[in-house]
Tab-separated table of C-alpha atoms in Angstrom:
chain	number	residue	atom	x	y	z
A	1403	MET	CA	0.000	0.000	0.000
A	1404	ALA	CA	2.807	2.433	0.923
A	1405	ARG	CA	4.539	1.813	-2.409
A	1406	ARG	CA	1.299	2.402	-4.291
A	1407	THR	CA	0.715	5.642	-2.383
A	1408	LYS	CA	4.221	6.838	-3.250
A	1409	GLU	CA	3.726	5.960	-6.914
A	1410	GLU	CA	0.409	7.795	-6.949
A	1411	ALA	CA	2.003	10.845	-5.356
A	1412	LEU	CA	4.785	10.854	-7.980
A	1413	ALA	CA	2.213	10.471	-10.748
A	1414	THR	CA	0.216	13.409	-9.385
A	1415	ARG	CA	3.345	15.544	-9.123
A	1416	SER	CA	4.285	14.705	-12.707
A	1417	HIS	CA	0.755	15.523	-13.856
A	1418	ILE	CA	0.931	18.915	-12.146
A	1419	LEU	CA	4.250	19.713	-13.831
A	1420	ASP	CA	2.965	18.577	-17.237
A	1421	THR	CA	-0.075	20.791	-16.834
A	1422	ALA	CA	1.982	23.740	-15.603
A	1423	GLU	CA	4.149	23.573	-18.727
A	1424	LEU	CA	1.109	23.900	-20.974
A	1425	VAL	CA	-0.514	26.689	-18.956
A	1426	PHE	CA	2.733	28.639	-18.554
A	1427	GLN	CA	3.409	28.443	-22.276
A	1428	GLU	CA	-0.111	29.596	-23.133
A	1429	ARG	CA	-0.513	32.403	-20.595
A	1430	GLY	CA	2.985	33.272	-19.438
A	1431	VAL	CA	4.307	32.599	-15.968
A	1432	SER	CA	3.423	35.879	-14.273
A	1433	ARG	CA	-0.193	35.673	-15.500
A	1434	THR	CA	-0.672	32.117	-14.263
A	1435	SER	CA	-1.714	31.351	-10.691
A	1436	LEU	CA	-1.499	28.059	-8.871
A	1437	ASN	CA	-5.287	28.017	-8.939
A	1438	ASP	CA	-5.177	28.196	-12.751
A	1439	ILE	CA	-2.872	25.181	-12.804
A	1440	ALA	CA	-5.058	23.294	-10.319
A	1441	LEU	CA	-8.170	23.875	-12.423
A	1442	ALA	CA	-6.411	22.830	-15.628
A	1443	ALA	CA	-5.092	19.700	-13.898
A	1444	GLY	CA	-8.472	18.814	-12.380
A	1445	LEU	CA	-7.070	19.107	-8.869
A	1446	THR	CA	-7.582	21.281	-5.805
A	1447	ARG	CA	-5.182	24.043	-4.766
A	1448	GLY	CA	-4.447	21.949	-1.698
A	1449	ALA	CA	-3.111	19.176	-3.924
A	1450	ILE	CA	-0.781	21.687	-5.594
A	1451	TYR	CA	0.471	23.011	-2.259
A	1452	TRP	CA	1.017	19.487	-0.981
A	1453	HIS	CA	3.707	19.068	-3.668
A	1454	PHE	CA	5.011	22.636	-4.088
A	1455	LYS	CA	5.457	25.533	-1.673
A	1456	ASP	CA	4.599	28.217	-4.222
A	1457	LYS	CA	4.741	29.025	-7.935
A	1458	GLY	CA	8.471	29.618	-7.884
A	1459	ASP	CA	9.036	26.176	-6.373
A	1460	LEU	CA	6.810	24.601	-9.014
A	1461	PHE	CA	8.545	26.472	-11.835
A	1462	ASN	CA	11.987	25.400	-10.675
A	1463	ALA	CA	10.849	21.770	-10.435
A	1464	MET	CA	9.495	21.991	-13.980
A	1465	LEU	CA	12.781	23.417	-15.204
A	1466	LEU	CA	14.935	21.006	-13.228
A	1467	ARG	CA	13.469	17.811	-14.659
A	1468	VAL	CA	14.433	18.989	-18.152
A	1469	THR	CA	17.757	20.709	-17.522
A	1470	LEU	CA	19.274	18.452	-14.853
A	1471	PRO	CA	20.480	15.749	-17.300
A	1472	MET	CA	22.101	18.460	-19.447
A	1473	GLU	CA	23.715	20.088	-16.430
A	1474	GLN	CA	25.109	16.727	-15.341
A	1475	MET	CA	26.665	16.180	-18.783
A	1476	VAL	CA	28.401	19.564	-18.671
A	1477	HIS	CA	29.544	19.000	-15.089
A	1478	ALA	CA	31.041	15.654	-16.115
A	1479	SER	CA	33.448	17.489	-18.432
A	1480	ALA	CA	35.285	18.695	-15.320
A	1481	ASP	CA	35.836	15.098	-14.155
A	1482	PRO	CA	39.615	14.476	-14.103
A	1483	HIS	CA	38.999	11.033	-15.616
A	1484	VAL	CA	37.557	12.494	-18.833
A	1485	ASP	CA	40.318	12.224	-21.432
A	1486	ALA	CA	39.136	14.974	-23.791
A	1487	PRO	CA	37.231	17.578	-21.739
A	1488	VAL	CA	36.782	20.055	-24.603
A	1489	ASP	CA	35.298	17.362	-26.856
A	1490	HIS	CA	33.002	16.420	-23.972
A	1491	ILE	CA	31.845	20.028	-23.623
A	1492	LEU	CA	31.150	20.213	-27.357
A	1493	GLU	CA	29.088	17.032	-27.395
A	1494	SER	CA	27.198	18.094	-24.246
A	1495	PHE	CA	26.173	21.364	-25.855
A	1496	VAL	CA	25.264	19.721	-29.168
A	1497	ASP	CA	23.161	17.190	-27.253
A	1498	ALA	CA	21.300	20.089	-25.615
A	1499	LEU	CA	20.622	21.549	-29.066
A	1500	ARG	CA	19.446	18.166	-30.338
A	1501	LYS	CA	17.034	17.746	-27.442
A	1502	THR	CA	15.713	21.262	-27.970
A	1503	VAL	CA	14.793	20.335	-31.541
A	1504	HIS	CA	13.500	16.802	-31.080
A	1505	ASP	CA	12.031	16.671	-27.558
A	1506	PRO	CA	8.751	18.649	-27.349
A	1507	GLN	CA	8.992	18.924	-23.569
A	1508	VAL	CA	12.520	20.332	-23.651
A	1509	ARG	CA	11.524	22.814	-26.352
A	1510	ARG	CA	8.430	23.859	-24.415
A	1511	VAL	CA	10.316	24.416	-21.158
A	1512	PHE	CA	13.101	26.347	-22.904
A	1513	ASP	CA	10.478	28.491	-24.619
A	1514	ILE	CA	8.847	29.261	-21.265
A	1515	ALA	CA	12.169	29.989	-19.538
A	1516	THR	CA	13.292	32.197	-22.428
A	1517	ASN	CA	10.150	34.007	-23.531
A	1518	LYS	CA	7.394	33.537	-20.940
A	1519	VAL	CA	8.878	34.436	-17.560
A	1520	GLU	CA	9.533	37.675	-15.653
A	1521	TYR	CA	11.808	37.507	-12.631
A	1522	VAL	CA	9.680	39.585	-10.260
A	1523	ASP	CA	8.188	39.159	-6.809
A	1524	GLU	CA	7.222	35.523	-6.290
A	1525	LEU	CA	9.682	34.385	-8.954
A	1526	ASP	CA	12.772	35.643	-7.132
A	1527	LYS	CA	13.748	32.058	-6.373
A	1528	VAL	CA	13.493	31.268	-10.090
A	1529	TRP	CA	16.043	33.994	-10.810
A	1530	GLU	CA	18.236	32.657	-8.023
A	1531	ARG	CA	18.013	29.141	-9.481
A	1532	HIS	CA	19.006	30.441	-12.922
A	1533	ARG	CA	21.879	32.413	-11.446
A	1534	GLN	CA	23.174	29.374	-9.565
A	1535	VAL	CA	22.903	27.080	-12.593
A	1536	HIS	CA	24.748	29.648	-14.688
A	1537	ALA	CA	27.514	30.022	-12.095
A	1538	ASP	CA	27.908	26.245	-11.696
A	1539	MET	CA	28.108	25.677	-15.430
A	1540	LEU	CA	30.727	28.381	-15.894
A	1541	ALA	CA	32.801	26.938	-13.069
A	1542	HIS	CA	32.747	23.420	-14.543
A	1543	VAL	CA	33.514	24.578	-18.086
A	1544	GLU	CA	36.329	26.766	-16.783
A	1545	SER	CA	37.775	23.815	-14.874
A	1546	ALA	CA	37.559	21.569	-17.947
A	1547	LEU	CA	39.308	24.176	-20.101
A	1548	LYS	CA	42.148	24.514	-17.611
A	1549	ARG	CA	42.661	20.751	-17.551
A	1550	ALA	CA	42.754	20.669	-21.351
A	1551	VAL	CA	45.430	23.383	-21.270
A	1552	GLN	CA	47.482	21.394	-18.769
A	1553	ARG	CA	47.321	18.375	-21.070
A	1554	GLY	CA	48.460	20.392	-24.062
A	1555	GLN	CA	45.160	19.787	-25.877
A	1556	ILE	CA	44.290	23.464	-26.313
A	1557	VAL	CA	45.887	26.884	-26.057
A	1558	LEU	CA	43.809	29.661	-24.535
A	1559	ARG	CA	44.319	33.175	-25.846
A	1560	ALA	CA	42.080	34.610	-23.127
A	1561	PRO	CA	41.416	33.657	-19.487
A	1562	ALA	CA	39.553	30.361	-19.077
A	1563	ARG	CA	36.677	32.183	-17.384
A	1564	THR	CA	36.300	34.505	-20.354
A	1565	VAL	CA	36.260	31.588	-22.776
A	1566	ALA	CA	33.648	29.785	-20.657
A	1567	ILE	CA	31.421	32.886	-20.647
A	1568	GLY	CA	31.748	33.064	-24.419
A	1569	LEU	CA	30.715	29.425	-24.821
A	1570	HIS	CA	27.657	29.971	-22.653
A	1571	ALA	CA	26.714	33.048	-24.663
A	1572	VAL	CA	27.048	31.071	-27.901
A	1573	ILE	CA	24.813	28.185	-26.808
A	1574	ASP	CA	22.268	30.489	-25.163
A	1575	GLY	CA	22.134	32.751	-28.196
A	1576	LEU	CA	21.699	29.819	-30.587
A	1577	ILE	CA	18.724	28.452	-28.653
A	1578	ARG	CA	17.087	31.854	-28.201
A	1579	THR	CA	17.467	32.707	-31.885
A	1580	TRP	CA	16.122	29.341	-33.017
A	1581	LEU	CA	13.097	29.495	-30.689
A	1582	LEU	CA	12.030	32.756	-32.335
A	1583	GLU	CA	11.820	31.081	-35.750
A	1584	PRO	CA	12.534	27.331	-35.699
A	1585	ASP	CA	12.321	26.974	-39.491
A	1586	SER	CA	14.986	29.594	-40.110
A	1587	PHE	CA	17.955	27.253	-39.667
A	1588	ASP	CA	19.002	23.757	-38.605
A	1589	LEU	CA	19.842	24.259	-34.937
A	1590	VAL	CA	21.914	21.098	-34.543
A	1591	ARG	CA	23.936	21.412	-37.757
A	1592	VAL	CA	24.513	25.148	-37.515
A	1593	GLY	CA	25.071	24.945	-33.774
A	1594	ARG	CA	27.783	22.321	-34.172
A	1595	GLN	CA	29.484	24.383	-36.877
A	1596	VAL	CA	29.425	27.511	-34.711
A	1597	LEU	CA	30.734	25.713	-31.630
A	1598	GLU	CA	33.460	23.927	-33.586
A	1599	GLY	CA	34.487	27.257	-35.105
A	1600	TYR	CA	34.676	28.809	-31.644
A	1601	LEU	CA	36.710	25.921	-30.276
A	1602	ALA	CA	38.997	25.824	-33.321
A	1603	GLY	CA	40.575	29.039	-32.099
A	1604	MET	CA	41.972	27.078	-29.157
A	1605	ALA	CA	43.872	24.540	-31.250
A	1606	PRO	CA	47.585	24.373	-30.391
A	1607	VAL	CA	49.841	25.961	-33.000
A	1608	PRO	CA	51.938	23.190	-34.612
A	1609	PRO	CA	55.684	23.665	-34.161
A	1610	ALA	CA	57.535	25.194	-37.098
A	1611	PRO	CA	59.756	22.762	-39.057
A	1612	PRO	CA	63.406	22.982	-38.035
A	1613	ALA	CA	65.520	25.303	-40.155
A	1614	ILE	CA	68.185	23.650	-42.351
A	1615	THR	CA	71.594	25.021	-41.454
A	1616	PRO	CA	74.016	24.925	-44.434
A	1617	VAL	CA	77.423	23.319	-43.901
A	1618	PRO	CA	80.112	26.017	-43.700
A	1619	GLY	CA	82.008	26.398	-46.996
A	1620	SER	CA	79.382	24.534	-49.051
A	1621	SER	CA	76.921	26.011	-51.491
A	1622	PRO	CA	73.721	24.502	-52.830
A	1623	ALA	CA	74.016	22.900	-56.248
A	1624	PRO	CA	72.307	24.674	-59.131
A	1625	ALA	CA	68.741	23.557	-59.736
A	1626	GLY	CA	69.624	22.134	-63.151
A	1627	ALA	CA	72.464	20.091	-61.705
A	1628	ARG	CA	70.200	18.694	-59.018
A	1629	ARG	CA	67.640	17.625	-61.625
A	1630	GLY	CA	70.370	16.050	-63.741
A	1631	ALA	CA	71.727	14.134	-60.794
A	1632	GLY	CA	68.247	12.884	-60.017
A	1633	ARG	CA	67.797	11.592	-63.577
A	1634	ALA	CA	71.184	9.889	-63.481
A	1635	ALA	CA	70.365	8.166	-60.235
A	1636	ARG	CA	67.088	6.815	-61.657
A	1637	SER	CA	68.662	5.558	-64.916
């Protein structure tokens, strides 16, 4: 019985979050009350408050179930056991772009978080959650970049923190631009090209070939003589 009750509670919570996504996207977050979500979900306000303290708590839970797997992928790039941290960062970001395109729930939540929310009053904790996620991601990307430098895999021409901020701006800008007009470009293909172009600027410069020092007192043979000697050797 206890297991069934727990499963029912989880199902109700999931139903509330599913409903909140749809109502938030339709009305905007600031114009939606918990009562609106309760009515749309066929539940009482008490049922909503049993699972969530307030609208900010509900919004963060809605966001977390979509973004947490992506955050974990980015955080893993800072793991010292990852052999190619920059490649891991690239694939993590491209995976986020892919999910934005192909997963309706991810796209819906990103649309709400980008275009349908105002960080005022009761949504202060939403802003704080976004700020913390942003800070954590920057810290992990910065750490991964520094490890790649130590391994000789990349060369940074700006501080690691600056490069991490730039990467975040690139991925955020790509998603925001695509959400405005999804048919305007292929988010995954173009996104990968943009990110690879950004990261290409970190490639180590190959060493210059060693200079040939002429033997003192010798002079190079004339070009014609060298060609003649080559023909003689082959005959």
